């Protein structure tokens, strides 16, 4: 079987490493030039704002060894804590204190900052536990904006003491209470809201990574894989996976997808899922791979590989709704997912797809020959963003991951690894 290094050499990209580096420094230098404006207009968030931008800049410093990026990284991190201290705070993983705390824990673990910085997390952990309980009590298990994102943060902190294990036990217990169990087919599922029209919400069984069961499966699997041999956790993972697998369309949808984005309460589906990190087959494939890593159920591994291989055939940008380069629903996110899957399964087809979508990411830049080519598609028009999820910091992380293979533990925040 070919090793990953051999496979990587076999893949021919439209863009050489020097070109990728030029674009990467265009991103990082743009952030440096406009740092005050960016800090003023952005929140503290990991996915949406300052702490995520700081994470990117610490990685750029590690890559370049240029102190100006390190100084700017500290600038954004300090601004994030100014937001916390001023009371401008949400607890969420996407935009709030949980995300900032995850960054601090991550940076200390990578020795980008000193361990003394972890002391600030002790009081924040208690606050975040109370917030997680409140979200769960309100039946909000969203990854980006609810209890599941906070649970992922506590998994990153579990080595810091038994209290975090108790917090996660609370999450598991409340998730089970708010999940619907079907005795006949041994499945778990739960309702969550999705936007219907401009302002109306409807409840569905959401299969996505950003807001649905794929993130629940992934987070539970990460918890179980730490050696928490908990029957309740195992049953929840298995039950949610069964529901996901039962939702597969064996004939595939018109866009080539195997799964819908969500299932209506009456069991109907509108269409197949898009290609993206947030929604669609790739998020389902990642969830099943996490479940396999935890439970060692080969069926999950086989279906995950089938999903990824099927997704390599879905390359039409219009059909797959790829309108920009961002991590959330754009080409950079696809490149990172296929790269991670290719490394895991040691499959050339997946590495080739990573190259295709990385080239597509760079196409968005070179089509305009300007960093504004990395603007995000919105229903109101193209919008230039700076954060990890929808902006240039996330695109930069994907380019860095390509130029410096192996330094990609950051993927964990997206549940890509």
mmCIF file of N, CA and C in Angstrom, residues 226-290:
data_model
loop_
_atom_site.group_PDB
_atom_site.id
_atom_site.type_symbol
_atom_site.label_atom_id
_atom_site.label_comp_id
_atom_site.label_asym_id
_atom_site.label_seq_id
_atom_site.Cartn_x
_atom_site.Cartn_y
_atom_site.Cartn_z
ATOM 1 N N UNK A 226 -11.583 8.536 24.780
ATOM 2 C CA UNK A 226 -10.628 8.879 25.829
ATOM 3 C C UNK A 226 -10.528 7.786 26.888
ATOM 4 N N UNK A 227 -11.274 6.708 26.697
ATOM 5 C CA UNK A 227 -11.251 5.621 27.662
ATOM 6 C C UNK A 227 -12.412 5.650 28.620
ATOM 7 N N UNK A 228 -13.382 6.521 28.339
ATOM 8 C CA UNK A 228 -14.578 6.594 29.169
ATOM 9 C C UNK A 228 -15.538 5.484 28.730
ATOM 10 N N UNK A 229 -15.285 4.277 29.226
ATOM 11 C CA UNK A 229 -16.023 3.104 28.767
ATOM 12 C C UNK A 229 -17.422 3.093 29.390
ATOM 13 N N UNK A 230 -18.231 4.010 28.904
ATOM 14 C CA UNK A 230 -19.562 4.259 29.443
ATOM 15 C C UNK A 230 -20.608 3.659 28.514
ATOM 16 N N UNK A 231 -21.391 2.735 29.031
ATOM 17 C CA UNK A 231 -22.410 2.073 28.211
ATOM 18 C C UNK A 231 -23.416 3.065 27.655
ATOM 19 N N UNK A 232 -23.774 4.075 28.453
ATOM 20 C CA UNK A 232 -24.738 5.083 28.006
ATOM 21 C C UNK A 232 -24.204 5.854 26.808
ATOM 22 N N UNK A 233 -22.926 6.207 26.845
ATOM 23 C CA UNK A 233 -22.310 6.923 25.724
ATOM 24 C C UNK A 233 -22.261 6.029 24.495
ATOM 25 N N UNK A 234 -21.856 4.785 24.675
ATOM 26 C CA UNK A 234 -21.807 3.835 23.562
ATOM 27 C C UNK A 234 -23.183 3.680 22.921
ATOM 28 N N UNK A 235 -24.216 3.563 23.747
ATOM 29 C CA UNK A 235 -25.568 3.386 23.218
ATOM 30 C C UNK A 235 -26.034 4.609 22.444
ATOM 31 N N UNK A 236 -25.699 5.786 22.937
ATOM 32 C CA UNK A 236 -26.073 7.008 22.229
ATOM 33 C C UNK A 236 -25.362 7.102 20.880
ATOM 34 N N UNK A 237 -24.064 6.825 20.853
ATOM 35 C CA UNK A 237 -23.324 6.855 19.588
ATOM 36 C C UNK A 237 -23.948 5.871 18.601
ATOM 37 N N UNK A 238 -24.174 4.659 19.057
ATOM 38 C CA UNK A 238 -24.719 3.626 18.181
ATOM 39 C C UNK A 238 -26.109 3.991 17.691
ATOM 40 N N UNK A 239 -26.952 4.536 18.573
ATOM 41 C CA UNK A 239 -28.315 4.889 18.200
ATOM 42 C C UNK A 239 -28.382 6.032 17.215
ATOM 43 N N UNK A 240 -27.555 7.039 17.422
ATOM 44 C CA UNK A 240 -27.518 8.162 16.475
ATOM 45 C C UNK A 240 -26.928 7.718 15.132
ATOM 46 N N UNK A 241 -25.939 6.829 15.162
ATOM 47 C CA UNK A 241 -25.379 6.315 13.903
ATOM 48 C C UNK A 241 -26.412 5.494 13.142
ATOM 49 N N UNK A 242 -27.196 4.691 13.843
ATOM 50 C CA UNK A 242 -28.232 3.897 13.169
ATOM 51 C C UNK A 242 -29.239 4.810 12.474
ATOM 52 N N UNK A 243 -29.633 5.882 13.161
ATOM 53 C CA UNK A 243 -30.594 6.795 12.534
ATOM 54 C C UNK A 243 -29.986 7.431 11.280
ATOM 55 N N UNK A 244 -28.733 7.854 11.378
ATOM 56 C CA UNK A 244 -28.045 8.431 10.226
ATOM 57 C C UNK A 244 -27.996 7.438 9.070
ATOM 58 N N UNK A 245 -27.592 6.215 9.340
ATOM 59 C CA UNK A 245 -27.467 5.209 8.282
ATOM 60 C C UNK A 245 -28.822 4.866 7.670
ATOM 61 N N UNK A 246 -29.866 4.872 8.482
ATOM 62 C CA UNK A 246 -31.212 4.593 7.968
ATOM 63 C C UNK A 246 -31.719 5.697 7.043
ATOM 64 N N UNK A 247 -31.110 6.887 7.146
ATOM 65 C CA UNK A 247 -31.540 8.023 6.317
ATOM 66 C C UNK A 247 -30.907 8.010 4.932
ATOM 67 N N UNK A 248 -30.011 7.066 4.680
ATOM 68 C CA UNK A 248 -29.347 7.021 3.371
ATOM 69 C C UNK A 248 -30.334 6.723 2.245
ATOM 70 N N UNK A 249 -30.160 7.422 1.128
ATOM 71 C CA UNK A 249 -30.912 7.132 -0.096
ATOM 72 C C UNK A 249 -30.046 6.221 -0.968
ATOM 73 N N UNK A 250 -30.398 4.948 -1.046
ATOM 74 C CA UNK A 250 -29.566 3.982 -1.765
ATOM 75 C C UNK A 250 -29.456 4.305 -3.254
ATOM 76 N N UNK A 251 -30.436 5.042 -3.779
ATOM 77 C CA UNK A 251 -30.415 5.406 -5.198
ATOM 78 C C UNK A 251 -29.643 6.705 -5.450
ATOM 79 N N UNK A 252 -29.297 7.406 -4.406
ATOM 80 C CA UNK A 252 -28.624 8.713 -4.445
ATOM 81 C C UNK A 252 -29.558 9.799 -4.974
ATOM 82 N N UNK A 253 -29.257 11.013 -4.566
ATOM 83 C CA UNK A 253 -30.045 12.158 -5.001
ATOM 84 C C UNK A 253 -29.488 12.718 -6.312
ATOM 85 N N UNK A 254 -30.225 13.660 -6.882
ATOM 86 C CA UNK A 254 -29.855 14.198 -8.192
ATOM 87 C C UNK A 254 -28.467 14.817 -8.193
ATOM 88 N N UNK A 255 -28.075 15.413 -7.079
ATOM 89 C CA UNK A 255 -26.751 16.031 -7.008
ATOM 90 C C UNK A 255 -25.652 15.044 -6.649
ATOM 91 N N UNK A 256 -25.993 13.762 -6.537
ATOM 92 C CA UNK A 256 -25.003 12.729 -6.253
ATOM 93 C C UNK A 256 -24.845 12.387 -4.789
ATOM 94 N N UNK A 257 -25.530 13.106 -3.907
ATOM 95 C CA UNK A 257 -25.367 12.862 -2.474
ATOM 96 C C UNK A 257 -26.082 11.581 -2.053
ATOM 97 N N UNK A 258 -25.611 11.015 -0.969
ATOM 98 C CA UNK A 258 -26.180 9.786 -0.427
ATOM 99 C C UNK A 258 -27.168 10.052 0.704
ATOM 100 N N UNK A 259 -27.058 11.227 1.320
ATOM 101 C CA UNK A 259 -27.874 11.545 2.496
ATOM 102 C C UNK A 259 -28.534 12.906 2.323
ATOM 103 N N UNK A 260 -29.681 13.102 2.945
ATOM 104 C CA UNK A 260 -30.273 14.444 2.992
ATOM 105 C C UNK A 260 -29.586 15.271 4.075
ATOM 106 N N UNK A 261 -29.806 16.573 4.048
ATOM 107 C CA UNK A 261 -29.285 17.415 5.119
ATOM 108 C C UNK A 261 -30.077 17.217 6.406
ATOM 109 N N UNK A 262 -31.369 16.987 6.251
ATOM 110 C CA UNK A 262 -32.216 16.730 7.418
ATOM 111 C C UNK A 262 -33.467 15.980 6.981
ATOM 112 N N UNK A 263 -34.157 15.424 7.975
ATOM 113 C CA UNK A 263 -35.371 14.660 7.742
ATOM 114 C C UNK A 263 -36.522 15.386 8.437
ATOM 115 N N UNK A 264 -37.611 15.599 7.730
ATOM 116 C CA UNK A 264 -38.783 16.250 8.318
ATOM 117 C C UNK A 264 -39.454 15.328 9.338
ATOM 118 N N UNK A 265 -40.293 15.914 10.163
ATOM 119 C CA UNK A 265 -40.929 15.142 11.223
ATOM 120 C C UNK A 265 -41.833 14.036 10.677
ATOM 121 N N UNK A 266 -42.311 14.195 9.451
ATOM 122 C CA UNK A 266 -43.147 13.154 8.856
ATOM 123 C C UNK A 266 -42.329 12.099 8.102
ATOM 124 N N UNK A 267 -40.999 12.198 8.190
ATOM 125 C CA UNK A 267 -40.118 11.240 7.534
ATOM 126 C C UNK A 267 -39.720 11.611 6.126
ATOM 127 N N UNK A 268 -40.279 12.686 5.577
ATOM 128 C CA UNK A 268 -39.955 13.099 4.215
ATOM 129 C C UNK A 268 -38.652 13.897 4.180
ATOM 130 N N UNK A 269 -38.054 13.977 2.996
ATOM 131 C CA UNK A 269 -36.863 14.803 2.781
ATOM 132 C C UNK A 269 -37.097 15.638 1.534
ATOM 133 N N UNK A 270 -36.474 16.814 1.495
ATOM 134 C CA UNK A 270 -36.652 17.705 0.350
ATOM 135 C C UNK A 270 -35.666 17.407 -0.766
ATOM 136 N N UNK A 271 -34.421 17.148 -0.386
ATOM 137 C CA UNK A 271 -33.382 16.931 -1.402
ATOM 138 C C UNK A 271 -32.140 16.371 -0.729
ATOM 139 N N UNK A 272 -31.168 16.018 -1.551
ATOM 140 C CA UNK A 272 -29.895 15.569 -1.023
ATOM 141 C C UNK A 272 -29.088 16.723 -0.454
ATOM 142 N N UNK A 273 -28.141 16.398 0.406
ATOM 143 C CA UNK A 273 -27.318 17.418 1.036
ATOM 144 C C UNK A 273 -26.302 18.015 0.079
ATOM 145 N N UNK A 274 -25.901 19.222 0.379
ATOM 146 C CA UNK A 274 -24.864 19.900 -0.395
ATOM 147 C C UNK A 274 -23.498 19.292 -0.083
ATOM 148 N N UNK A 275 -22.471 19.788 -0.736
ATOM 149 C CA UNK A 275 -21.099 19.435 -0.412
ATOM 150 C C UNK A 275 -20.539 20.552 0.457
ATOM 151 N N UNK A 276 -20.091 20.207 1.652
ATOM 152 C CA UNK A 276 -19.567 21.228 2.545
ATOM 153 C C UNK A 276 -19.173 20.628 3.880
ATOM 154 N N UNK A 277 -18.547 21.437 4.731
ATOM 155 C CA UNK A 277 -18.269 21.017 6.104
ATOM 156 C C UNK A 277 -19.531 21.095 6.938
ATOM 157 N N UNK A 278 -20.291 22.158 6.767
ATOM 158 C CA UNK A 278 -21.424 22.446 7.647
ATOM 159 C C UNK A 278 -22.543 21.435 7.490
ATOM 160 N N UNK A 279 -22.945 21.174 6.258
ATOM 161 C CA UNK A 279 -24.027 20.256 5.932
ATOM 162 C C UNK A 279 -23.562 19.283 4.853
ATOM 163 N N UNK A 280 -24.205 18.120 4.809
ATOM 164 C CA UNK A 280 -23.977 17.222 3.691
ATOM 165 C C UNK A 280 -23.217 15.954 4.025
ATOM 166 N N UNK A 281 -22.974 15.171 2.992
ATOM 167 C CA UNK A 281 -22.389 13.837 3.151
ATOM 168 C C UNK A 281 -21.041 13.847 3.865
ATOM 169 N N UNK A 282 -20.204 14.841 3.585
ATOM 170 C CA UNK A 282 -18.869 14.835 4.181
ATOM 171 C C UNK A 282 -18.935 14.935 5.694
ATOM 172 N N UNK A 283 -19.873 15.715 6.220
ATOM 173 C CA UNK A 283 -20.024 15.790 7.672
ATOM 174 C C UNK A 283 -20.490 14.449 8.228
ATOM 175 N N UNK A 284 -21.353 13.754 7.483
ATOM 176 C CA UNK A 284 -21.805 12.420 7.901
ATOM 177 C C UNK A 284 -20.654 11.420 7.869
ATOM 178 N N UNK A 285 -19.819 11.508 6.832
ATOM 179 C CA UNK A 285 -18.653 10.632 6.748
ATOM 180 C C UNK A 285 -17.686 10.847 7.898
ATOM 181 N N UNK A 286 -17.476 12.107 8.265
ATOM 182 C CA UNK A 286 -16.606 12.399 9.407
ATOM 183 C C UNK A 286 -17.183 11.835 10.693
ATOM 184 N N UNK A 287 -18.495 11.984 10.888
ATOM 185 C CA UNK A 287 -19.134 11.481 12.103
ATOM 186 C C UNK A 287 -18.969 9.964 12.223
ATOM 187 N N UNK A 288 -19.193 9.262 11.120
ATOM 188 C CA UNK A 288 -19.062 7.804 11.146
ATOM 189 C C UNK A 288 -17.612 7.379 11.379
ATOM 190 N N UNK A 289 -16.668 8.158 10.876
ATOM 191 C CA UNK A 289 -15.262 7.846 11.118
ATOM 192 C C UNK A 289 -14.910 8.037 12.585
ATOM 193 N N UNK A 290 -15.438 9.109 13.204
ATOM 194 C CA UNK A 290 -15.242 9.298 14.650
ATOM 195 C C UNK A 290 -15.846 8.133 15.424
#
